[in-house]
GROMACS .gro file of C-alpha atoms in nm:
model
  453
    1MET     CA    1  -2.975  -0.195  -0.365
    2GLU     CA    2  -2.809  -0.529  -0.298
    3SER     CA    3  -3.032  -0.821  -0.215
    4THR     CA    4  -3.035  -0.988   0.126
    5HIS     CA    5  -2.869  -1.294  -0.024
    6ALA     CA    6  -2.595  -1.079  -0.177
    7GLU     CA    7  -2.470  -0.974   0.163
    8ASN     CA    8  -2.356  -1.335   0.219
    9LYS     CA    9  -2.178  -1.374  -0.116
   10MET     CA   10  -1.841  -1.427   0.055
   11GLY     CA   11  -1.988  -1.744   0.204
   12TYR     CA   12  -2.147  -1.905  -0.101
   13LEU     CA   13  -2.017  -1.783  -0.441
   14PRO     CA   14  -1.752  -2.003  -0.614
   15ILE     CA   15  -1.412  -1.895  -0.486
   16ARG     CA   16  -1.237  -1.837  -0.819
   17SER     CA   17  -1.509  -1.609  -0.956
   18LEU     CA   18  -1.557  -1.445  -0.615
   19ILE     CA   19  -1.189  -1.350  -0.590
   20ILE     CA   20  -1.200  -1.200  -0.938
   21LYS     CA   21  -1.529  -1.021  -0.867
   22MET     CA   22  -1.401  -0.870  -0.544
   23SER     CA   23  -1.041  -0.809  -0.651
   24LEU     CA   24  -1.078  -0.680  -1.005
   25PRO     CA   25  -1.224  -0.342  -0.907
   26MET     CA   26  -0.943  -0.290  -0.656
   27MET     CA   27  -0.681  -0.404  -0.907
   28VAL     CA   28  -0.814  -0.158  -1.165
   29SER     CA   29  -0.823   0.130  -0.916
   30MET     CA   30  -0.473   0.049  -0.792
   31LEU     CA   31  -0.343   0.037  -1.148
   32VAL     CA   32  -0.488   0.384  -1.195
   33LEU     CA   33  -0.313   0.487  -0.872
   34ALA     CA   34   0.011   0.336  -1.003
   35THR     CA   35  -0.038   0.531  -1.326
   36TYR     CA   36  -0.078   0.848  -1.123
   37ASN     CA   37   0.242   0.777  -0.925
   38VAL     CA   38   0.441   0.728  -1.245
   39VAL     CA   39   0.283   1.021  -1.431
   40ASP     CA   40   0.342   1.246  -1.129
   41SER     CA   41   0.713   1.157  -1.125
   42ILE     CA   42   0.739   1.199  -1.503
   43TYR     CA   43   0.600   1.552  -1.475
   44VAL     CA   44   0.828   1.629  -1.177
   45SER     CA   45   1.130   1.500  -1.372
   46ARG     CA   46   1.054   1.766  -1.634
   47ILE     CA   47   1.117   2.032  -1.368
   48SER     CA   48   1.466   1.895  -1.298
   49GLU     CA   49   1.647   1.586  -1.172
   50SER     CA   50   1.684   1.769  -0.838
   51ALA     CA   51   1.304   1.791  -0.811
   52LEU     CA   52   1.276   1.420  -0.885
   53THR     CA   53   1.534   1.342  -0.617
   54ALA     CA   54   1.342   1.562  -0.371
   55VAL     CA   55   1.021   1.367  -0.429
   56SER     CA   56   1.217   1.045  -0.372
   57LEU     CA   57   1.344   1.180  -0.038
   58VAL     CA   58   0.989   1.271   0.071
   59PHE     CA   59   0.852   0.933  -0.033
   60PRO     CA   60   0.947   0.751   0.294
   61TYR     CA   61   0.742   1.004   0.493
   62GLN     CA   62   0.445   0.952   0.262
   63MET     CA   63   0.494   0.582   0.326
   64LEU     CA   64   0.487   0.654   0.702
   65ILE     CA   65   0.148   0.821   0.666
   66ASN     CA   66   0.035   0.529   0.453
   67ALA     CA   67   0.169   0.278   0.707
   68ILE     CA   68  -0.032   0.406   1.002
   69THR     CA   69  -0.336   0.473   0.784
   70VAL     CA   70  -0.347   0.141   0.599
   71GLY     CA   71  -0.245  -0.061   0.905
   72THR     CA   72  -0.532   0.076   1.112
   73ALA     CA   73  -0.772   0.033   0.821
   74ILE     CA   74  -0.663  -0.330   0.770
   75GLY     CA   75  -0.737  -0.394   1.136
   76ALA     CA   76  -1.083  -0.243   1.089
   77ASN     CA   77  -1.136  -0.443   0.768
   78SER     CA   78  -1.047  -0.770   0.941
   79LEU     CA   79  -1.266  -0.704   1.246
   80VAL     CA   80  -1.570  -0.585   1.050
   81ALA     CA   81  -1.547  -0.876   0.802
   82ARG     CA   82  -1.524  -1.130   1.086
   83ARG     CA   83  -1.819  -0.977   1.274
   84LEU     CA   84  -2.030  -0.983   0.958
   85GLY     CA   85  -1.932  -1.348   0.902
   86GLU     CA   86  -2.040  -1.423   1.261
   87LYS     CA   87  -2.376  -1.243   1.200
   88ARG     CA   88  -2.302  -0.986   1.473
   89GLN     CA   89  -2.430  -0.677   1.293
   90GLY     CA   90  -2.434  -0.444   1.593
   91GLU     CA   91  -2.071  -0.515   1.674
   92ALA     CA   92  -1.976  -0.467   1.309
   93ASP     CA   93  -2.139  -0.122   1.311
   94THR     CA   94  -1.967  -0.031   1.637
   95ALA     CA   95  -1.631  -0.141   1.497
   96ALA     CA   96  -1.682   0.069   1.183
   97THR     CA   97  -1.775   0.380   1.383
   98ASN     CA   98  -1.473   0.345   1.610
   99ALA     CA   99  -1.250   0.288   1.308
  100MET     CA  100  -1.361   0.619   1.157
  101PHE     CA  101  -1.299   0.790   1.493
  102LEU     CA  102  -0.942   0.654   1.492
  103ALA     CA  103  -0.892   0.780   1.136
  104ILE     CA  104  -0.994   1.134   1.230
  105CYS     CA  105  -0.764   1.131   1.534
  106GLY     CA  106  -0.476   1.007   1.316
  107GLY     CA  107  -0.527   1.290   1.068
  108VAL     CA  108  -0.506   1.550   1.345
  109VAL     CA  109  -0.184   1.397   1.478
  110PHE     CA  110  -0.026   1.404   1.130
  111ALA     CA  111  -0.117   1.771   1.085
  112VAL     CA  112   0.065   1.864   1.407
  113LEU     CA  113   0.364   1.633   1.342
  114PHE     CA  114   0.439   1.752   0.989
  115GLY     CA  115   0.353   2.111   1.070
  116LEU     CA  116   0.628   2.117   1.332
  117LEU     CA  117   0.890   1.877   1.193
  118HIS     CA  118   0.886   1.886   0.812
  119ARG     CA  119   1.218   2.075   0.791
  120PRO     CA  120   1.421   1.853   1.030
  121MET     CA  121   1.285   1.546   0.849
  122ILE     CA  122   1.446   1.662   0.523
  123TYR     CA  123   1.771   1.791   0.679
  124LEU     CA  124   1.834   1.428   0.785
  125PHE     CA  125   1.958   1.345   0.432
  126HIS     CA  126   2.217   1.626   0.404
  127ALA     CA  127   2.123   1.684   0.040
  128ASP     CA  128   2.228   1.998  -0.148
  129ALA     CA  129   2.035   2.323  -0.101
  130GLU     CA  130   1.816   2.300  -0.412
  131ILE     CA  131   1.704   1.943  -0.342
  132THR     CA  132   1.642   2.030   0.025
  133GLU     CA  133   1.414   2.325  -0.053
  134TYR     CA  134   1.219   2.126  -0.311
  135ALA     CA  135   1.172   1.845  -0.059
  136ILE     CA  136   1.063   2.075   0.225
  137THR     CA  137   0.801   2.238   0.003
  138TYR     CA  138   0.664   1.906  -0.117
  139LEU     CA  139   0.656   1.746   0.230
  140SER     CA  140   0.475   2.037   0.395
  141TRP     CA  141   0.202   2.028   0.129
  142VAL     CA  142   0.139   1.652   0.143
  143GLY     CA  143   0.197   1.606   0.517
  144ILE     CA  144  -0.007   1.871   0.696
  145PRO     CA  145  -0.344   1.796   0.525
  146ALA     CA  146  -0.293   1.417   0.557
  147ILE     CA  147  -0.636   1.376   0.723
  148PHE     CA  148  -0.786   1.362   0.373
  149VAL     CA  149  -0.599   1.047   0.274
  150VAL     CA  150  -0.638   0.891   0.620
  151VAL     CA  151  -1.017   0.912   0.610
  152GLN     CA  152  -1.028   0.814   0.242
  153VAL     CA  153  -0.835   0.491   0.305
  154MET     CA  154  -1.053   0.403   0.603
  155CYS     CA  155  -1.362   0.445   0.386
  156GLU     CA  156  -1.210   0.215   0.123
  157LYS     CA  157  -1.126  -0.061   0.370
  158LEU     CA  158  -1.466  -0.048   0.540
  159LEU     CA  159  -1.638  -0.078   0.204
  160GLN     CA  160  -1.412  -0.373   0.115
  161ALA     CA  161  -1.499  -0.545   0.443
  162THR     CA  162  -1.865  -0.553   0.338
  163GLY     CA  163  -1.781  -0.692  -0.007
  164SER     CA  164  -1.855  -0.359  -0.181
  165THR     CA  165  -1.531  -0.349  -0.375
  166MET     CA  166  -1.686  -0.164  -0.670
  167LYS     CA  167  -1.768   0.130  -0.443
  168SER     CA  168  -1.421   0.114  -0.290
  169MET     CA  169  -1.278   0.120  -0.642
  170PHE     CA  170  -1.467   0.437  -0.733
  171VAL     CA  171  -1.342   0.612  -0.419
  172GLN     CA  172  -0.980   0.549  -0.512
  173LEU     CA  173  -1.036   0.590  -0.884
  174VAL     CA  174  -1.188   0.937  -0.866
  175GLY     CA  175  -0.910   1.071  -0.646
  176ALA     CA  176  -0.638   0.924  -0.869
  177VAL     CA  177  -0.796   1.064  -1.186
  178PHE     CA  178  -0.813   1.408  -1.022
  179ASN     CA  179  -0.439   1.382  -0.954
  180ILE     CA  180  -0.356   1.281  -1.310
  181VAL     CA  181  -0.561   1.564  -1.460
  182PHE     CA  182  -0.443   1.844  -1.233
  183ASP     CA  183  -0.073   1.749  -1.209
  184PRO     CA  184   0.038   1.917  -1.533
  185ILE     CA  185  -0.212   2.200  -1.491
  186LEU     CA  186  -0.075   2.304  -1.151
  187ILE     CA  187   0.291   2.218  -1.214
  188PHE     CA  188   0.325   2.405  -1.543
  189GLY     CA  189   0.047   2.665  -1.507
  190GLN     CA  190  -0.200   2.563  -1.776
  191TYR     CA  191  -0.554   2.691  -1.849
  192GLY     CA  192  -0.508   3.008  -1.649
  193PHE     CA  193  -0.379   2.839  -1.332
  194PRO     CA  194  -0.053   2.970  -1.179
  195LYS     CA  195   0.272   2.782  -1.244
  196LEU     CA  196   0.343   2.622  -0.905
  197GLY     CA  197   0.621   2.375  -0.987
  198ILE     CA  198   0.677   2.104  -0.729
  199ALA     CA  199   0.416   2.261  -0.498
  200GLY     CA  200   0.163   2.209  -0.778
  201ALA     CA  201   0.237   1.835  -0.780
  202ALA     CA  202   0.174   1.818  -0.406
  203ILE     CA  203  -0.146   2.025  -0.425
  204ALA     CA  204  -0.284   1.799  -0.700
  205THR     CA  205  -0.216   1.500  -0.475
  206VAL     CA  206  -0.393   1.656  -0.178
  207GLY     CA  207  -0.685   1.769  -0.394
  208GLY     CA  208  -0.736   1.413  -0.517
  209GLN     CA  209  -0.731   1.286  -0.159
  210LEU     CA  210  -0.996   1.540  -0.058
  211VAL     CA  211  -1.224   1.437  -0.343
  212GLY     CA  212  -1.173   1.068  -0.260
  213MET     CA  213  -1.249   1.126   0.107
  214LEU     CA  214  -1.578   1.305   0.032
  215LEU     CA  215  -1.687   1.030  -0.207
  216GLY     CA  216  -1.594   0.758   0.045
  217LEU     CA  217  -1.799   0.921   0.319
  218LEU     CA  218  -2.091   0.946   0.077
  219MET     CA  219  -2.068   0.574  -0.009
  220LEU     CA  220  -2.067   0.475   0.358
  221SER     CA  221  -2.374   0.690   0.425
  222LEU     CA  222  -2.589   0.514   0.163
  223LYS     CA  223  -2.873   0.295   0.292
  224SER     CA  224  -2.740   0.001   0.089
  225CYS     CA  225  -2.412   0.000   0.287
  226LEU     CA  226  -2.392  -0.312   0.507
  227VAL     CA  227  -2.234  -0.130   0.801
  228LYS     CA  228  -2.357   0.191   0.959
  229ILE     CA  229  -2.139   0.466   1.105
  230ASN     CA  230  -2.321   0.669   1.368
  231PHE     CA  231  -2.153   0.931   1.589
  232ARG     CA  232  -2.473   1.024   1.771
  233ASN     CA  233  -2.403   0.980   2.145
  234PHE     CA  234  -2.068   0.831   2.045
  235ARG     CA  235  -1.817   0.711   2.301
  236PRO     CA  236  -1.501   0.522   2.212
  237ASN     CA  237  -1.555   0.147   2.253
  238LYS     CA  238  -1.253  -0.015   2.414
  239GLN     CA  239  -1.340  -0.362   2.290
  240SER     CA  240  -1.375  -0.249   1.928
  241ILE     CA  241  -1.056  -0.040   1.937
  242ALA     CA  242  -0.865  -0.330   2.092
  243GLY     CA  243  -1.001  -0.561   1.820
  244ILE     CA  244  -0.897  -0.318   1.547
  245TYR     CA  245  -0.545  -0.279   1.683
  246GLU     CA  246  -0.501  -0.651   1.751
  247VAL     CA  247  -0.454  -0.680   1.377
  248GLY     CA  248  -0.392  -0.310   1.315
  249VAL     CA  249  -0.079  -0.257   1.527
  250PRO     CA  250   0.117  -0.540   1.363
  251SER     CA  251  -0.015  -0.419   1.027
  252ILE     CA  252   0.101  -0.065   1.105
  253PHE     CA  253   0.448  -0.192   1.185
  254LEU     CA  254   0.430  -0.410   0.875
  255GLN     CA  255   0.355  -0.103   0.662
  256MET     CA  256   0.614   0.109   0.847
  257VAL     CA  257   0.879  -0.143   0.752
  258GLY     CA  258   0.858  -0.011   0.396
  259SER     CA  259   0.906   0.346   0.512
  260ILE     CA  260   1.207   0.256   0.725
  261MET     CA  261   1.351   0.046   0.443
  262THR     CA  262   1.320   0.336   0.198
  263LEU     CA  263   1.484   0.575   0.444
  264GLY     CA  264   1.767   0.326   0.494
  265MET     CA  265   1.815   0.263   0.123
  266ASN     CA  266   1.817   0.638   0.051
  267LYS     CA  267   2.089   0.685   0.314
  268ILE     CA  268   2.294   0.402   0.158
  269LEU     CA  269   2.244   0.525  -0.200
  270ILE     CA  270   2.300   0.898  -0.147
  271ALA     CA  271   2.656   0.812  -0.038
  272PHE     CA  272   2.715   0.716  -0.402
  273SER     CA  273   2.515   0.992  -0.578
  274SER     CA  274   2.179   1.171  -0.586
  275THR     CA  275   2.119   0.993  -0.918
  276ALA     CA  276   2.124   0.658  -0.738
  277VAL     CA  277   1.849   0.790  -0.507
  278SER     CA  278   1.649   0.901  -0.811
  279VAL     CA  279   1.685   0.555  -0.966
  280PHE     CA  280   1.554   0.394  -0.648
  281GLY     CA  281   1.263   0.640  -0.643
  282ILE     CA  282   1.183   0.561  -1.006
  283TYR     CA  283   1.196   0.189  -0.930
  284PHE     CA  284   0.940   0.232  -0.653
  285LYS     CA  285   0.705   0.412  -0.889
  286LEU     CA  286   0.750   0.157  -1.168
  287GLN     CA  287   0.717  -0.150  -0.946
  288SER     CA  288   0.376  -0.022  -0.835
  289PHE     CA  289   0.244  -0.136  -1.175
  290VAL     CA  290   0.329  -0.490  -1.065
  291PHE     CA  291   0.270  -0.475  -0.690
  292MET     CA  292  -0.049  -0.265  -0.692
  293PRO     CA  293  -0.254  -0.531  -0.876
  294VAL     CA  294  -0.128  -0.789  -0.626
  295PHE     CA  295  -0.224  -0.561  -0.338
  296GLY     CA  296  -0.565  -0.521  -0.503
  297LEU     CA  297  -0.589  -0.900  -0.520
  298ASN     CA  298  -0.487  -0.911  -0.155
  299SER     CA  299  -0.759  -0.658  -0.064
  300GLY     CA  300  -1.021  -0.867  -0.242
  301THR     CA  301  -0.906  -1.203  -0.104
  302MET     CA  302  -0.846  -1.111   0.261
  303PRO     CA  303  -1.212  -1.036   0.352
  304ILE     CA  304  -1.315  -1.365   0.184
  305MET     CA  305  -1.074  -1.554   0.408
  306GLY     CA  306  -1.174  -1.346   0.711
  307TYR     CA  307  -1.546  -1.398   0.651
  308ASN     CA  308  -1.507  -1.774   0.607
  309TYR     CA  309  -1.278  -1.798   0.908
  310GLY     CA  310  -1.556  -1.635   1.110
  311ALA     CA  311  -1.802  -1.879   0.949
  312ARG     CA  312  -1.565  -2.172   1.026
  313ASN     CA  313  -1.541  -2.290   0.664
  314ARG     CA  314  -1.199  -2.449   0.617
  315LYS     CA  315  -1.245  -2.545   0.253
  316ARG     CA  316  -1.327  -2.193   0.133
  317ILE     CA  317  -1.039  -2.041   0.331
  318MET     CA  318  -0.786  -2.271   0.166
  319GLU     CA  319  -0.939  -2.230  -0.179
  320ALA     CA  320  -0.912  -1.853  -0.144
  321LEU     CA  321  -0.546  -1.882  -0.043
  322LYS     CA  322  -0.470  -2.126  -0.326
  323TYR     CA  323  -0.620  -1.920  -0.607
  324GLY     CA  324  -0.495  -1.594  -0.459
  325CYS     CA  325  -0.140  -1.734  -0.474
  326ILE     CA  326  -0.185  -1.857  -0.832
  327TYR     CA  327  -0.316  -1.522  -0.954
  328ALA     CA  328  -0.052  -1.320  -0.765
  329PHE     CA  329   0.235  -1.540  -0.884
  330SER     CA  330   0.120  -1.505  -1.246
  331ILE     CA  331   0.103  -1.126  -1.220
  332MET     CA  332   0.450  -1.104  -1.067
  333CYS     CA  333   0.606  -1.332  -1.329
  334LEU     CA  334   0.464  -1.111  -1.602
  335GLY     CA  335   0.603  -0.806  -1.421
  336MET     CA  336   0.947  -0.962  -1.397
  337LEU     CA  337   0.944  -1.034  -1.771
  338ILE     CA  338   0.854  -0.673  -1.851
  339PHE     CA  339   1.131  -0.538  -1.627
  340GLN     CA  340   1.382  -0.774  -1.790
  341LEU     CA  341   1.290  -0.671  -2.143
  342HIS     CA  342   1.199  -0.303  -2.118
  343SER     CA  343   1.400  -0.142  -1.833
  344ASP     CA  344   1.569   0.103  -2.069
  345PHE     CA  345   1.237   0.219  -2.215
  346MET     CA  346   1.087   0.270  -1.868
  347LEU     CA  347   1.379   0.485  -1.754
  348ARG     CA  348   1.364   0.703  -2.064
  349LEU     CA  349   1.010   0.801  -1.962
  350PHE     CA  350   1.174   0.999  -1.681
  351ASP     CA  351   1.411   1.188  -1.911
  352ALA     CA  352   1.697   0.974  -1.776
  353SER     CA  353   2.053   1.096  -1.815
  354ASP     CA  354   2.334   0.865  -1.929
  355GLU     CA  355   2.437   0.818  -1.565
  356MET     CA  356   2.083   0.728  -1.465
  357MET     CA  357   2.059   0.475  -1.749
  358ALA     CA  358   2.390   0.316  -1.651
  359ILE     CA  359   2.277   0.273  -1.290
  360GLY     CA  360   1.910   0.208  -1.350
  361VAL     CA  361   1.892  -0.059  -1.622
  362PRO     CA  362   2.085  -0.328  -1.431
  363ALA     CA  363   1.917  -0.222  -1.105
  364LEU     CA  364   1.565  -0.276  -1.238
  365LYS     CA  365   1.656  -0.613  -1.391
  366ILE     CA  366   1.822  -0.745  -1.075
  367ILE     CA  367   1.545  -0.631  -0.838
  368SER     CA  368   1.275  -0.785  -1.059
  369TYR     CA  369   1.406  -1.136  -0.981
  370SER     CA  370   1.242  -1.093  -0.639
  371PHE     CA  371   0.889  -1.039  -0.776
  372PRO     CA  372   0.759  -1.401  -0.791
  373PHE     CA  373   0.879  -1.472  -0.436
  374ALA     CA  374   0.717  -1.150  -0.313
  375ALA     CA  375   0.381  -1.261  -0.458
  376LEU     CA  376   0.369  -1.570  -0.240
  377CYS     CA  377   0.486  -1.379   0.069
  378ILE     CA  378   0.214  -1.116   0.025
  379MET     CA  379  -0.067  -1.369  -0.017
  380GLY     CA  380   0.056  -1.577   0.274
  381SER     CA  381   0.060  -1.266   0.490
  382SER     CA  382  -0.298  -1.187   0.388
  383LEU     CA  383  -0.411  -1.513   0.550
  384PHE     CA  384  -0.230  -1.421   0.871
  385GLN     CA  385  -0.417  -1.089   0.876
  386ALA     CA  386  -0.752  -1.244   0.782
  387ILE     CA  387  -0.752  -1.476   1.083
  388GLY     CA  388  -0.649  -1.195   1.318
  389ASP     CA  389  -0.277  -1.276   1.354
  390GLY     CA  390  -0.116  -0.959   1.220
  391ARG     CA  391   0.210  -1.026   1.402
  392LEU     CA  392   0.317  -1.289   1.153
  393SER     CA  393   0.254  -1.047   0.865
  394PHE     CA  394   0.480  -0.798   1.037
  395PHE     CA  395   0.759  -1.049   1.094
  396SER     CA  396   0.753  -1.171   0.733
  397SER     CA  397   0.767  -0.814   0.602
  398ALA     CA  398   1.037  -0.719   0.853
  399LEU     CA  399   1.249  -1.006   0.727
  400ARG     CA  400   1.205  -0.895   0.365
  401GLN     CA  401   1.271  -0.526   0.411
  402LEU     CA  402   1.472  -0.477   0.730
  403ALA     CA  403   1.633  -0.777   0.896
  404ILE     CA  404   1.776  -0.913   0.571
  405LEU     CA  405   1.749  -0.641   0.305
  406LEU     CA  406   1.917  -0.343   0.472
  407PRO     CA  407   2.213  -0.528   0.629
  408VAL     CA  408   2.281  -0.714   0.304
  409ALA     CA  409   2.251  -0.392   0.101
  410PHE     CA  410   2.486  -0.210   0.340
  411ILE     CA  411   2.744  -0.489   0.334
  412LEU     CA  412   2.734  -0.511  -0.046
  413SER     CA  413   2.763  -0.132  -0.077
  414ARG     CA  414   3.081  -0.135   0.133
  415THR     CA  415   3.242  -0.449  -0.003
  416VAL     CA  416   3.146  -0.455  -0.372
  417GLY     CA  417   2.983  -0.124  -0.463
  418LEU     CA  418   2.664   0.025  -0.599
  419SER     CA  419   2.618  -0.236  -0.871
  420ALA     CA  420   2.580  -0.513  -0.609
  421VAL     CA  421   2.340  -0.334  -0.372
  422TRP     CA  422   2.037  -0.439  -0.580
  423TYR     CA  423   2.100  -0.811  -0.518
  424ALA     CA  424   1.982  -0.756  -0.160
  425PHE     CA  425   1.620  -0.762  -0.286
  426PRO     CA  426   1.603  -1.120  -0.421
  427ILE     CA  427   1.817  -1.243  -0.131
  428SER     CA  428   1.574  -1.097   0.124
  429GLU     CA  429   1.268  -1.246  -0.053
  430LEU     CA  430   1.417  -1.595  -0.031
  431GLY     CA  431   1.452  -1.557   0.345
  432SER     CA  432   1.098  -1.425   0.383
  433ILE     CA  433   0.931  -1.698   0.177
  434THR     CA  434   1.093  -1.961   0.397
  435PHE     CA  435   0.948  -1.794   0.707
  436VAL     CA  436   0.601  -1.759   0.551
  437GLY     CA  437   0.592  -2.122   0.436
  438ILE     CA  438   0.681  -2.257   0.779
  439ASN     CA  439   0.416  -2.045   0.952
  440LEU     CA  440   0.146  -2.119   0.694
  441TYR     CA  441   0.191  -2.488   0.774
  442ARG     CA  442   0.174  -2.419   1.148
  443ILE     CA  443  -0.138  -2.198   1.115
  444TYR     CA  444  -0.311  -2.459   0.902
  445GLN     CA  445  -0.244  -2.739   1.152
  446ASN     CA  446  -0.341  -2.540   1.462
  447LYS     CA  447  -0.619  -2.304   1.350
  448ILE     CA  448  -0.761  -2.395   1.011
  449LYS     CA  449  -0.756  -2.777   0.998
  450PRO     CA  450  -0.980  -2.807   1.309
  451LEU     CA  451  -1.252  -2.600   1.136
  452GLY     CA  452  -1.545  -2.769   0.963
  453ASP     CA  453  -1.648  -2.744   0.598
   0.00000   0.00000   0.00000
């Protein structure tokens, strides 16, 4: 059991070691999740390139689930962390209970939505018959039982809000390991299991989410957990729900930007070839090895900033932002170097054809130029969320992935061709980092500088 003093570690431990202590478990678990995403696509690519393209077409809808789920959970994380920093334990418990209620409601809505609309969602792309049937099968399996991942993510974010990042890591880790182990077993019919093909990949994903959800609920029920979820005589609390969605709604839209961007890019790319869509899908899986550690760093740093904002400690807020940016920038520079040197090797992991290599190698190299700029945008946005201003996070992400990226990609696709579309990524990051820098200065002057040390 953690000591009484340990519950205040976000307010007293040295910032550099605290960020590492809180972020490292999340970075490790997210790297495992990234490994799962890549391994899953590698196994699917062994079915056929059509199966790989189908998974790429479904990916935006998985991102939609993730957007609403993670956005709501980020709102809960921010509110619970701030209430703990303000020593308002009862309100922190109420916020956590209402957050779990919202997660359950979201899972039910997803079940109905994907149960009714999974076919029209795939017909939108006008792909050939084989790709369409693969995609419909995969989407129905991952969409209808989405309540498992919704509740799992909420458990993770509530644990992170209390500083229990090791427990949050185990929740995500166990589910990801389940996926990795059962993917080949269910896809190819090993050890007496039936050969399920692309449905097997989806079932392995859902099974991992179920295991992660059960473990997360167990962690939150332990006596050592610093927030308590109690549905006895429960009634929705308007104040808590409003507090969650004050940050959560902008965060949801922020996360949805990625889903809309992927839908838009798939529509642009499929006009050239299904192989171009597959390349973009592979890029998204590969870039997770770079972005996931940064998101893990973000998950560990944001509650530190939120706690110290609640405690009115300016120095610790700015130290957390400073070192978070340094660590994230270093990770992204390393990622860019790997993409520059080993793009051909990474594509061959997916049994890439000559056409895929010709499209994919320059694409991965060009897109990777955006990584260092993205690191600073992500960490800047985490401060916006930590202080309860999720709108700025949404606007910075919308600039990166919608307002600049899609129009530039569309124009380049029509005027130059497929080879130029990838330059839209570094161009959009330059626009976003300008926006983030201006607003960081404004936030510091108006909200953080007046705080004490």
